[in-house]
Tab-separated table of C-alpha atoms and ligand atoms in Angstrom:
chain	number	residue	atom	x	y	z
R	1	MET	CA	112.997	93.097	100.574
R	2	HIS	CA	113.208	94.510	97.040
R	3	ILE	CA	110.287	96.267	95.359
R	4	PRO	CA	110.481	97.023	91.632
R	5	SER	CA	110.444	100.601	90.392
R	6	LEU	CA	108.935	101.638	87.086
R	7	LYS	CA	111.456	104.445	86.786
R	8	GLU	CA	114.383	102.075	87.162
R	9	ALA	CA	112.847	99.527	84.807
R	10	LYS	CA	112.956	102.080	81.988
R	11	VAL	CA	116.686	102.607	82.342
R	12	ARG	CA	119.059	101.034	79.853
R	13	SER	CA	122.496	101.034	81.420
R	14	LYS	CA	125.707	100.696	79.442
R	15	LYS	CA	127.064	98.489	82.165
R	16	LEU	CA	128.670	95.293	80.919
R	17	VAL	CA	126.641	92.185	81.588
R	18	ASN	CA	128.441	89.622	83.706
R	19	ILE	CA	127.929	85.908	83.420
R	20	SER	CA	127.624	83.669	86.404
R	21	GLU	CA	126.963	79.952	86.605
R	22	TYR	CA	124.185	78.494	88.689
R	23	ILE	CA	125.231	76.224	91.548
R	24	LEU	CA	122.747	74.720	93.992
R	25	ASN	CA	123.527	75.281	97.638
R	26	GLN	CA	124.070	71.651	98.683
R	27	ASN	CA	122.606	72.344	102.136
R	28	LEU	CA	119.205	72.842	100.501
R	29	LYS	CA	119.066	69.512	98.688
R	30	GLU	CA	116.517	68.065	101.085
R	31	LEU	CA	114.525	71.191	101.904
R	32	GLY	CA	111.450	69.862	100.126
R	33	LEU	CA	111.689	66.213	101.094
R	34	GLY	CA	108.190	64.676	101.184
R	35	LYS	CA	106.629	67.903	99.917
R	36	LYS	CA	104.769	68.671	96.706
R	37	TYR	CA	104.585	71.739	94.506
R	38	TYR	CA	101.944	72.965	92.071
R	39	ILE	CA	102.809	75.514	89.407
R	40	ARG	CA	100.525	77.376	87.035
R	41	THR	CA	102.006	79.282	84.110
R	42	TYR	CA	100.505	82.218	82.232
R	43	GLY	CA	101.914	84.030	79.208
R	44	CYS	CA	104.400	83.336	76.461
R	45	GLN	CA	107.018	80.703	75.684
R	46	MET	CA	109.495	82.662	77.760
R	47	ASN	CA	107.380	82.097	80.828
R	48	GLU	CA	106.778	78.442	79.951
R	49	HIS	CA	110.520	77.992	79.770
R	50	ASP	CA	111.063	79.880	83.037
R	51	SER	CA	108.612	77.480	84.655
R	52	GLU	CA	110.734	74.586	83.398
R	53	ASN	CA	113.607	76.221	85.266
R	54	ILE	CA	111.529	76.769	88.421
R	55	LYS	CA	110.424	73.112	88.389
R	56	ALA	CA	114.016	71.908	88.134
R	57	LEU	CA	115.093	74.178	91.001
R	58	LEU	CA	112.304	72.837	93.199
R	59	GLU	CA	113.073	69.229	92.288
R	60	SER	CA	116.748	69.762	93.050
R	61	MET	CA	115.520	70.510	96.577
R	62	SER	CA	113.516	67.231	96.601
R	63	PHE	CA	110.067	68.767	96.008
R	64	LYS	CA	107.832	66.648	93.756
R	65	GLU	CA	105.352	68.024	91.223
R	66	THR	CA	101.597	67.562	91.575
R	67	ASP	CA	98.904	68.645	89.170
R	68	GLU	CA	96.355	68.825	91.966
R	69	MET	CA	96.662	72.180	93.676
R	70	GLU	CA	94.779	70.911	96.737
R	71	LYS	CA	97.544	68.401	97.433
R	72	ALA	CA	100.412	70.871	97.187
R	73	ASP	CA	102.620	72.215	99.973
R	74	ILE	CA	103.717	75.083	97.761
R	75	VAL	CA	101.663	76.799	95.062
R	76	LEU	CA	103.386	79.009	92.482
R	77	LEU	CA	101.806	81.283	89.893
R	78	ASN	CA	104.159	82.340	87.100
R	79	THR	CA	102.361	85.388	85.736
R	80	CYS	CA	102.122	87.459	82.554
R	81	ALA	CA	101.523	91.204	82.231
R	82	ILE	CA	101.069	91.626	78.507
R	83	ARG	CA	97.364	92.502	78.559
R	84	GLU	CA	94.763	93.385	81.128
R	85	ASN	CA	93.021	90.008	80.857
R	86	ALA	CA	96.285	88.247	81.769
R	87	HIS	CA	96.211	90.270	85.005
R	88	ASN	CA	92.576	89.518	85.634
R	89	LYS	CA	93.089	85.796	85.218
R	90	VAL	CA	95.783	85.791	87.886
R	91	PHE	CA	93.871	87.948	90.351
R	92	GLY	CA	90.832	85.737	89.734
R	93	PHE	CA	92.806	82.586	90.444
R	94	LEU	CA	94.311	84.087	93.600
R	95	GLY	CA	90.900	83.720	95.238
R	96	ARG	CA	91.192	79.957	94.955
R	97	VAL	CA	94.700	79.973	96.367
R	98	LYS	CA	93.579	82.160	99.295
R	99	HIS	CA	90.867	79.640	100.075
R	100	LEU	CA	93.463	76.862	100.321
R	101	LYS	CA	95.739	79.024	102.435
R	102	ASP	CA	92.867	79.703	104.844
R	103	GLU	CA	92.363	75.970	105.238
R	104	ASN	CA	96.068	75.202	105.511
R	105	PRO	CA	98.191	78.032	106.933
R	106	ASN	CA	101.333	75.964	106.281
R	107	LEU	CA	100.774	76.188	102.539
R	108	ILE	CA	103.505	78.270	100.907
R	109	THR	CA	102.100	80.665	98.299
R	110	CYS	CA	104.258	82.270	95.685
R	111	ILE	CA	103.761	84.707	92.797
R	112	CYS	CA	106.485	85.298	90.234
R	113	GLY	CA	106.865	86.292	86.579
R	114	CYS	CA	106.209	89.460	84.619
R	115	MET	CA	103.247	90.806	86.583
R	116	VAL	CA	105.168	91.274	89.804
R	117	GLN	CA	107.837	93.196	87.879
R	118	GLU	CA	105.210	95.956	87.695
R	119	GLU	CA	105.624	98.328	90.585
R	120	SER	CA	101.891	98.768	91.116
R	121	VAL	CA	101.225	95.023	91.178
R	122	ALA	CA	104.118	94.306	93.537
R	123	LEU	CA	102.808	97.004	95.891
R	124	GLU	CA	99.267	95.702	95.675
R	125	ILE	CA	100.347	92.179	96.539
R	126	MET	CA	102.552	93.456	99.330
R	127	ASN	CA	99.791	95.529	100.898
R	128	LYS	CA	96.552	93.765	100.087
R	129	TYR	CA	97.563	90.128	99.689
R	130	LYS	CA	99.513	89.743	102.894
R	131	TRP	CA	98.978	85.985	102.836
R	132	VAL	CA	101.194	85.620	99.754
R	133	ASP	CA	104.486	84.341	101.167
R	134	ILE	CA	106.928	84.760	98.295
R	135	VAL	CA	107.161	87.235	95.446
R	136	PHE	CA	110.124	87.048	93.085
R	137	GLY	CA	110.706	88.463	89.620
R	138	THR	CA	111.999	87.498	86.199
R	139	HIS	CA	115.603	88.511	86.964
R	140	ASN	CA	116.212	86.342	90.017
R	141	ILE	CA	114.605	82.967	89.373
R	142	HIS	CA	117.914	81.344	90.298
R	143	GLU	CA	117.541	82.756	93.822
R	144	LEU	CA	114.396	80.725	94.491
R	145	PRO	CA	116.150	78.053	96.600
R	146	ASP	CA	117.650	80.696	98.916
R	147	ILE	CA	114.403	82.662	99.051
R	148	LEU	CA	112.457	79.542	100.036
R	149	ASN	CA	115.055	78.650	102.607
R	150	ARG	CA	114.847	82.112	104.184
R	151	LEU	CA	111.051	81.929	104.309
R	152	ILE	CA	111.107	78.545	105.991
R	153	LYS	CA	113.955	79.308	108.427
R	154	LYS	CA	112.944	82.830	109.384
R	155	GLN	CA	109.180	82.518	108.919
R	156	GLU	CA	109.397	85.883	107.223
R	157	ARG	CA	107.628	86.928	104.060
R	158	GLN	CA	109.985	87.263	101.064
R	159	ILE	CA	109.449	89.990	98.489
R	160	GLU	CA	112.408	90.033	96.122
R	161	VAL	CA	111.824	91.722	92.782
R	162	TYR	CA	114.588	93.639	91.003
R	163	SER	CA	113.877	96.188	88.298
R	164	ILE	CA	117.353	96.126	86.889
R	165	GLU	CA	118.578	92.934	85.359
R	166	GLY	CA	121.620	91.337	86.957
R	167	ASP	CA	124.059	88.817	85.540
R	168	ILE	CA	123.154	86.341	82.873
R	169	VAL	CA	122.946	83.069	84.720
R	170	GLU	CA	124.246	80.053	82.821
R	171	LYS	CA	124.051	76.335	83.573
R	172	ASN	CA	120.436	76.666	84.705
R	173	PRO	CA	118.704	73.344	85.276
R	174	TYR	CA	115.439	72.704	83.396
R	175	LYS	CA	112.741	70.093	83.851
R	176	ARG	CA	111.520	70.190	80.272
R	177	ASP	CA	107.884	69.553	79.397
R	178	SER	CA	108.827	67.538	76.329
R	179	GLN	CA	111.443	64.851	75.736
R	180	TYR	CA	111.626	65.694	72.049
R	181	LYS	CA	111.481	69.442	71.624
R	182	ALA	CA	113.152	72.064	73.751
R	183	TRP	CA	113.196	75.797	74.234
R	184	VAL	CA	116.606	77.408	74.260
R	185	ASN	CA	116.912	81.027	75.361
R	186	ILE	CA	119.291	82.886	73.123
R	187	MET	CA	118.669	86.299	74.614
R	188	TYR	CA	116.825	87.992	77.421
R	189	GLY	CA	114.916	91.273	77.564
R	190	CYS	CA	113.993	93.689	74.824
R	191	ASP	CA	115.144	97.189	73.862
R	192	LYS	CA	112.583	97.907	71.177
R	193	PHE	CA	110.161	99.745	73.454
R	194	CYS	CA	107.142	99.448	71.167
R	195	THR	CA	104.888	102.066	72.729
R	196	TYR	CA	102.136	99.645	73.783
R	197	CYS	CA	104.367	96.960	75.252
R	198	ILE	CA	105.286	96.183	78.848
R	199	VAL	CA	107.944	93.574	78.091
R	200	PRO	CA	110.959	95.958	78.036
R	201	TYR	CA	110.002	96.901	81.622
R	202	THR	CA	109.304	93.391	82.900
R	203	ARG	CA	112.233	91.651	81.201
R	204	GLY	CA	114.931	94.316	81.236
R	205	LYS	CA	117.479	95.266	78.635
R	206	GLN	CA	118.427	93.061	75.744
R	207	ARG	CA	121.157	90.630	76.719
R	208	SER	CA	122.340	87.959	74.310
R	209	ARG	CA	123.736	84.729	75.650
R	210	LYS	CA	127.205	83.783	74.494
R	211	LYS	CA	127.064	81.523	71.475
R	212	GLU	CA	129.255	78.870	73.148
R	213	TYR	CA	126.742	78.390	75.951
R	214	ILE	CA	123.839	78.209	73.494
R	215	LEU	CA	125.527	75.721	71.185
R	216	ASN	CA	126.690	73.555	74.087
R	217	GLU	CA	123.178	73.466	75.455
R	218	ILE	CA	121.906	72.322	72.048
R	219	LYS	CA	124.585	69.624	71.798
R	220	GLU	CA	123.638	68.357	75.255
R	221	LEU	CA	119.982	68.269	74.213
R	222	MET	CA	120.905	66.214	71.149
R	223	LYS	CA	122.769	63.733	73.354
R	224	ASP	CA	119.578	63.427	75.393
R	225	GLY	CA	117.615	62.537	72.253
R	226	TYR	CA	115.980	65.908	71.512
R	227	LYS	CA	114.861	66.311	67.898
R	228	GLU	CA	113.906	69.959	67.873
R	229	VAL	CA	115.079	73.205	69.440
R	230	THR	CA	113.343	76.571	69.371
R	231	LEU	CA	115.688	79.507	69.798
R	232	LEU	CA	113.852	81.859	72.071
R	233	GLY	CA	113.854	85.629	72.476
R	234	GLN	CA	111.505	88.613	72.240
R	235	ASN	CA	113.301	89.764	69.172
R	236	VAL	CA	115.650	87.009	68.038
R	237	ASN	CA	116.772	88.756	64.876
R	238	ALA	CA	118.621	91.265	67.035
R	239	TYR	CA	120.618	88.426	68.597
R	240	GLY	CA	124.252	89.316	69.208
R	241	LYS	CA	123.964	93.038	68.569
R	242	ASP	CA	124.655	93.767	72.225
R	243	LEU	CA	127.512	91.277	72.428
R	244	TYR	CA	129.439	90.800	69.185
R	245	ASP	CA	130.655	92.952	66.289
R	246	ASP	CA	130.787	90.124	63.795
R	247	TYR	CA	128.340	87.449	64.895
R	248	ASP	CA	124.604	87.838	64.474
R	249	MET	CA	121.401	85.781	64.247
R	250	SER	CA	122.290	84.427	60.808
R	251	ASN	CA	125.588	83.091	62.206
R	252	LEU	CA	123.846	81.564	65.200
R	253	LEU	CA	121.190	79.978	62.993
R	254	GLU	CA	123.889	78.513	60.767
R	255	ASP	CA	125.899	77.158	63.711
R	256	THR	CA	122.734	75.694	65.208
R	257	ALA	CA	121.867	74.019	61.900
R	258	LEU	CA	125.420	72.649	61.707
R	259	THR	CA	125.034	70.860	65.047
R	260	GLY	CA	122.912	68.453	62.993
R	261	ILE	CA	119.839	68.649	65.233
R	262	GLU	CA	116.861	67.592	63.142
R	263	ARG	CA	114.714	70.668	63.579
R	264	VAL	CA	115.613	74.272	64.333
R	265	ARG	CA	112.952	76.882	65.008
R	266	PHE	CA	113.145	80.451	66.277
R	267	VAL	CA	110.670	82.947	67.781
R	268	THR	CA	109.948	85.841	67.680
R	269	SER	CA	111.233	87.728	64.666
R	270	HIS	CA	110.882	91.477	64.525
R	271	PRO	CA	110.542	92.597	60.891
R	272	TRP	CA	113.001	95.414	61.461
R	273	ASP	CA	116.028	93.197	62.069
R	274	PHE	CA	115.277	90.514	59.471
R	275	ASN	CA	118.189	90.652	57.016
R	276	ASP	CA	118.893	88.939	53.690
R	277	LYS	CA	121.668	86.860	55.193
R	278	MET	CA	119.164	85.273	57.545
R	279	ILE	CA	116.837	84.441	54.679
R	280	SER	CA	119.617	82.759	52.720
R	281	ILE	CA	120.684	80.715	55.764
R	282	ILE	CA	117.101	79.528	56.333
R	283	LYS	CA	116.969	78.538	52.670
R	284	LYS	CA	120.348	76.793	52.746
R	285	TYR	CA	119.765	74.422	55.672
R	286	PRO	CA	116.940	71.904	55.452
R	287	ASN	CA	116.944	71.470	59.223
R	288	ILE	CA	115.952	75.115	59.744
R	289	MET	CA	112.173	74.872	59.651
R	290	PRO	CA	110.289	76.862	57.029
R	291	TYR	CA	108.146	78.632	59.576
R	292	ILE	CA	108.366	82.297	60.444
R	293	HIS	CA	106.372	84.208	63.010
R	294	LEU	CA	106.503	87.794	61.809
R	295	PRO	CA	104.359	90.142	63.909
R	296	LEU	CA	102.682	92.848	61.852
R	297	GLN	CA	100.757	94.621	64.666
R	298	SER	CA	99.082	97.011	62.234
R	299	GLY	CA	98.864	97.658	58.497
R	300	SER	CA	98.530	101.408	58.896
R	301	ASP	CA	101.697	103.490	58.569
R	302	ARG	CA	100.250	106.068	60.897
R	303	ILE	CA	99.546	103.506	63.628
R	304	LEU	CA	102.847	101.679	63.068
R	305	LYS	CA	104.597	104.969	63.685
R	306	LEU	CA	102.613	105.609	66.860
R	307	MET	CA	103.461	102.060	67.940
R	308	GLY	CA	107.168	102.711	67.403
R	309	ARG	CA	107.513	99.633	65.225
R	310	ARG	CA	110.119	101.175	62.885
R	311	TYR	CA	108.735	99.795	59.602
R	312	THR	CA	106.017	100.806	57.182
R	313	LYS	CA	103.300	98.698	55.607
R	314	GLU	CA	105.299	98.700	52.389
R	315	GLU	CA	108.483	97.571	54.120
R	316	TYR	CA	106.627	94.768	55.860
R	317	LEU	CA	105.117	93.613	52.555
R	318	LYS	CA	108.505	93.793	50.872
R	319	LEU	CA	110.032	91.550	53.524
R	320	PHE	CA	107.050	89.210	53.398
R	321	ASN	CA	107.342	88.862	49.624
R	322	LYS	CA	111.077	88.325	49.811
R	323	LEU	CA	110.535	85.522	52.325
R	324	LYS	CA	107.830	83.889	50.227
R	325	GLU	CA	109.989	84.146	47.118
R	326	ALA	CA	112.996	82.577	48.797
R	327	LEU	CA	110.942	80.046	50.753
R	328	PRO	CA	107.750	79.378	48.793
R	329	TYR	CA	106.842	76.385	50.937
R	330	SER	CA	107.168	78.289	54.217
R	331	SER	CA	104.320	79.224	56.515
R	332	ILE	CA	104.198	82.712	57.934
R	333	THR	CA	102.124	83.693	60.940
R	334	THR	CA	101.647	87.024	62.654
R	335	ASP	CA	100.372	89.064	65.595
R	336	ILE	CA	97.915	91.922	65.120
R	337	ILE	CA	96.581	94.527	67.545
R	338	VAL	CA	93.255	96.261	66.812
R	339	GLY	CA	91.919	99.343	68.540
R	340	PHE	CA	95.247	101.046	69.177
R	341	PRO	CA	94.502	104.560	70.511
R	342	GLY	CA	92.953	106.645	67.761
R	343	GLU	CA	92.822	103.814	65.195
R	344	THR	CA	90.386	104.955	62.500
R	345	GLU	CA	88.301	102.863	60.164
R	346	LYS	CA	90.838	103.669	57.471
R	347	ASP	CA	93.740	102.492	59.654
R	348	PHE	CA	91.876	99.282	60.370
R	349	ASN	CA	91.162	98.782	56.667
R	350	ASP	CA	94.892	99.090	55.996
R	351	THR	CA	95.402	96.185	58.396
R	352	LEU	CA	92.738	94.139	56.607
R	353	ASP	CA	94.446	95.009	53.361
R	354	VAL	CA	97.755	93.499	54.536
R	355	VAL	CA	95.921	90.399	55.764
R	356	ASN	CA	94.250	90.078	52.351
R	357	THR	CA	97.604	90.442	50.639
R	358	CYS	CA	99.649	88.129	52.872
R	359	LYS	CA	96.959	85.530	53.572
R	360	PHE	CA	98.761	84.496	56.762
R	361	ASP	CA	98.817	80.854	57.783
R	362	SER	CA	97.453	82.066	61.078
R	363	ALA	CA	97.445	85.096	63.334
R	364	PHE	CA	97.176	85.924	67.004
R	365	THR	CA	94.864	88.903	67.257
R	366	PHE	CA	94.386	91.200	70.227
R	367	ILE	CA	92.484	94.257	71.320
R	368	PHE	CA	94.884	96.963	72.488
R	369	SER	CA	95.251	96.895	76.242
R	370	PRO	CA	96.739	99.946	77.968
R	371	ARG	CA	99.723	98.969	80.145
R	372	GLU	CA	100.704	101.253	82.970
R	373	GLY	CA	103.886	103.193	82.327
R	374	THR	CA	103.919	102.659	78.553
R	375	PRO	CA	103.618	105.673	76.216
R	376	ALA	CA	100.542	104.268	74.453
R	377	SER	CA	98.627	104.099	77.724
R	378	LYS	CA	98.734	107.901	77.804
R	379	MET	CA	97.618	108.406	74.194
R	380	GLU	CA	94.148	109.738	73.628
R	381	ASP	CA	91.810	106.907	72.727
R	382	ASN	CA	88.427	107.734	71.265
R	383	VAL	CA	87.611	104.304	69.847
R	384	THR	CA	84.780	102.670	71.759
R	385	LYS	CA	85.021	99.199	73.266
R	386	GLU	CA	82.184	98.022	70.993
R	387	GLU	CA	83.999	99.299	67.935
R	388	LYS	CA	87.190	97.516	68.982
R	389	GLU	CA	85.305	94.287	69.555
R	390	ALA	CA	83.616	94.566	66.176
R	391	ARG	CA	86.982	95.124	64.482
R	392	LEU	CA	88.470	92.115	66.241
R	393	GLU	CA	85.557	89.988	65.063
R	394	THR	CA	85.924	91.173	61.462
R	395	LEU	CA	89.639	90.540	61.575
R	396	ASN	CA	89.262	87.096	63.108
R	397	GLN	CA	86.845	85.999	60.444
R	398	LEU	CA	89.260	87.038	57.741
R	399	VAL	CA	92.234	85.447	59.490
R	400	ASN	CA	90.335	82.186	59.945
R	401	LYS	CA	89.324	82.138	56.304
R	402	TYR	CA	92.959	82.310	55.263
R	403	SER	CA	94.068	79.767	57.881
R	404	LYS	CA	91.645	77.263	56.455
R	405	GLN	CA	92.705	78.161	52.926
R	406	ALA	CA	96.379	77.695	53.797
R	407	ASN	CA	95.605	74.350	55.363
R	408	MET	CA	93.636	73.254	52.269
R	409	ASN	CA	96.929	73.263	50.346
R	410	TYR	CA	98.025	70.334	52.498
R	411	LEU	CA	95.107	68.063	51.645
R	412	ASN	CA	96.335	64.714	50.281
R	413	LYS	CA	99.950	65.839	50.539
R	414	VAL	CA	102.597	63.983	52.534
R	415	VAL	CA	104.369	66.038	55.173
R	416	PRO	CA	106.913	65.347	57.934
R	417	VAL	CA	105.464	65.471	61.460
R	418	LEU	CA	107.327	65.192	64.755
R	419	ILE	CA	104.975	63.067	66.846
R	420	GLU	CA	104.959	64.453	70.380
R	421	GLY	CA	102.472	62.237	72.173
R	422	TYR	CA	98.783	61.556	72.545
R	423	SER	CA	96.268	64.206	71.540
R	424	ASP	CA	94.734	66.176	74.423
R	425	LYS	CA	91.304	65.934	72.856
R	426	ASP	CA	91.302	62.327	71.707
R	427	ASP	CA	93.184	59.611	73.600
R	428	ASN	CA	93.157	57.366	70.567
R	429	LYS	CA	95.084	59.811	68.474
R	430	LEU	CA	98.629	61.074	68.375
R	431	MET	CA	99.556	64.686	67.764
R	432	GLY	CA	102.495	66.551	66.368
R	433	TYR	CA	103.570	69.466	64.204
R	434	THR	CA	104.635	69.667	60.580
R	435	ASP	CA	107.862	71.394	59.605
R	436	THR	CA	105.659	74.425	58.891
R	437	MET	CA	104.160	74.299	62.413
R	438	LYS	CA	100.735	72.917	61.526
R	439	LEU	CA	99.087	70.840	64.221
R	440	VAL	CA	98.271	67.345	62.947
R	441	ASN	CA	96.299	64.562	64.638
R	442	VAL	CA	96.985	61.036	63.443
R	443	LYS	CA	96.034	57.478	64.288
R	444	GLY	CA	98.949	55.483	65.553
R	445	ASP	CA	100.599	53.826	68.491
R	446	GLU	CA	103.287	54.627	70.989
R	447	SER	CA	106.059	53.465	68.684
R	448	SER	CA	105.792	56.691	66.665
R	449	ILE	CA	106.132	59.030	69.621
R	450	GLY	CA	109.337	61.054	69.442
R	451	LYS	CA	109.858	60.302	65.763
R	452	ILE	CA	109.558	62.423	62.663
R	453	VAL	CA	107.185	60.454	60.437
R	454	ASN	CA	105.626	61.033	57.032
R	455	VAL	CA	101.939	61.798	57.288
R	456	LYS	CA	99.379	61.976	54.504
R	457	ILE	CA	96.883	64.737	55.264
R	458	THR	CA	93.332	63.411	54.947
R	459	ASP	CA	91.253	66.273	56.341
R	460	VAL	CA	91.868	69.923	57.187
R	461	LYS	CA	90.202	72.298	59.600
R	462	THR	CA	90.923	75.892	60.536
R	463	TRP	CA	93.323	75.145	63.385
R	464	SER	CA	94.396	71.565	62.782
R	465	MET	CA	94.565	68.723	60.310
R	466	ASP	CA	94.004	64.990	60.382
R	467	GLY	CA	96.294	62.540	58.711
R	468	GLU	CA	97.595	59.006	58.404
R	469	ILE	CA	101.118	57.843	58.976
R	470	ILE	CA	102.457	56.268	55.788
L	5	LIG	N1	108.397	90.341	70.951
L	5	LIG	C1	107.277	90.043	70.175
L	5	LIG	C2	105.967	90.188	70.877
L	5	LIG	C3	105.780	89.728	72.251
L	5	LIG	S1	104.224	90.071	72.958
L	5	LIG	C4	107.276	90.990	68.972
L	5	LIG	O1	107.748	92.081	69.041
L	5	LIG	O2	106.734	90.628	68.000
L	5	LIG	C5	103.139	89.136	71.933
L	5	LIG	C6	102.114	89.957	71.264
L	5	LIG	O3	101.223	90.543	72.203
L	5	LIG	C7	102.626	91.143	70.472
L	5	LIG	O4	103.116	90.802	69.223
L	5	LIG	C8	101.404	92.027	70.383
L	5	LIG	O5	100.636	91.719	69.256
L	5	LIG	C9	100.626	91.677	71.637
L	5	LIG	N2	100.663	92.768	72.610
L	5	LIG	C10	101.734	93.254	73.263
L	5	LIG	N3	101.372	94.293	74.059
L	5	LIG	C11	100.036	94.453	73.900
L	5	LIG	C12	99.069	95.353	74.442
L	5	LIG	N4	99.422	96.313	75.293
L	5	LIG	N5	97.790	95.227	74.060
L	5	LIG	C13	97.425	94.250	73.185
L	5	LIG	N6	98.275	93.401	72.640
L	5	LIG	C14	99.583	93.478	72.984
L	6	LIG	FE1	107.264	94.230	73.054
L	6	LIG	FE2	108.069	95.374	70.819
L	6	LIG	FE3	109.849	94.181	72.423
L	6	LIG	FE4	108.094	92.731	71.049
L	6	LIG	S1	109.728	94.010	70.192
L	6	LIG	S2	108.630	92.493	73.200
L	6	LIG	S3	106.270	94.016	71.056
L	6	LIG	S4	108.661	95.998	72.887
L	7	LIG	FE1	103.707	87.898	79.266
L	7	LIG	FE2	106.085	88.384	80.188
L	7	LIG	FE3	105.793	86.811	78.133
L	7	LIG	S1	104.462	89.848	79.963
L	7	LIG	S2	103.980	87.602	77.141
L	7	LIG	S3	105.050	86.419	80.151
L	7	LIG	S4	107.489	88.182	78.509
């Protein structure tokens, strides 16, 4: 049994990171024969991608996926800890899982992901949710086959969550959600320690993957027909800083572009590490998509400082303008937190001011949520809930206005769209994303799926557009 410790999770050791390669224990190949699994994923792209790994591990043991939880022999919840409501959603859903477990004691129940990396959550599940069979964390996904095997053989509950990251595991199998676009981790963890954020505790220290492994993975994806890769990390612009003296994100972006894959994306960029070399590489290679997610968090220098973001409003605007100058066609989106402890009306107006200046293509907006163990959770907060909600509403209205405005620029234009499949909302329509990451719904048939086609935009809304393939 391993329980995470908040104290340990804060530590950043100088220890060298080892690399190991994943190998399935061949004795476990038939462990899940005739059995089904159901997985539910909360949180960010990182978690989505981890779930692709978990699915592949289970399928390598002969489990089959089901999207009906009631029919599953094993239920897994891959959780997120970023905000309180992420927690609440999981604890809410656990009630439904408990109900199934009561009906079928043979059901295997499993919770993994960022939430169980929190000491208090791991303890709560251990003590109050005794019917949960398996708990494992973000650092030992590759151990799932052995953990499952131990549970089944020994009939003993498995709680295995490490606070300190171990080796980087390469050659992980993935059952990818899409046949056309793929996530590729380029680094794990985060060392930025923004004062509000739990991620540095749940994902460990920043560890970049070796470029050879990344580029090989991309070449393999191309062989399998993938058109698009998204290089994934909490702070991709810092790629390589922990590993190389002379190879950084701009080099990796260039090498990725040179593989010839049709579309290269990357998330998330921290403004602090965004250098000129990166901008010129994005400009130079047409297969690097003109789309940048550049979290602002706040427009107030005072709040940015309290957040530990390491840039000022002016520096953010300078970078934003430089990007727009170099890449006028690009779309830029952002993340914003309102109601950070002590945020005044003036601070909030500074945020609105940046939004009015940048006119973002879109923005994810959040009310500050105190996370246990983070410095911001201990800061005095005299802003009322109502005030925070009102600020969020004001901000959202402004953000939506600019989203619609940005989309209006596309009306009657022809843009390239990678068609991914049928639209969730309308079975008669196909959906895909432009190079600038705008969601487009089009009429068309199966023959366009998986292709990058030219689409004339015929109607625009706030969050999507309609178009016709030409
Ligand atoms: N690594 C990314 C962010 C990952 S978390 C970056 O640095 O930009 C995604 C977003 O969740 C953040 O950008 C932030 O806006 C929001 N977020 C993180 N912690 C939060 C908290 N405690 N309360 C509210 N929003 C939070
Ligand atoms: Fe969290 Fe900041 Fe790291 Fe992003 S950069 S994951 S907000 S600590
Ligand atoms: Fe959530 Fe963990 Fe991602 S906390 S946002 S799933 S890194």
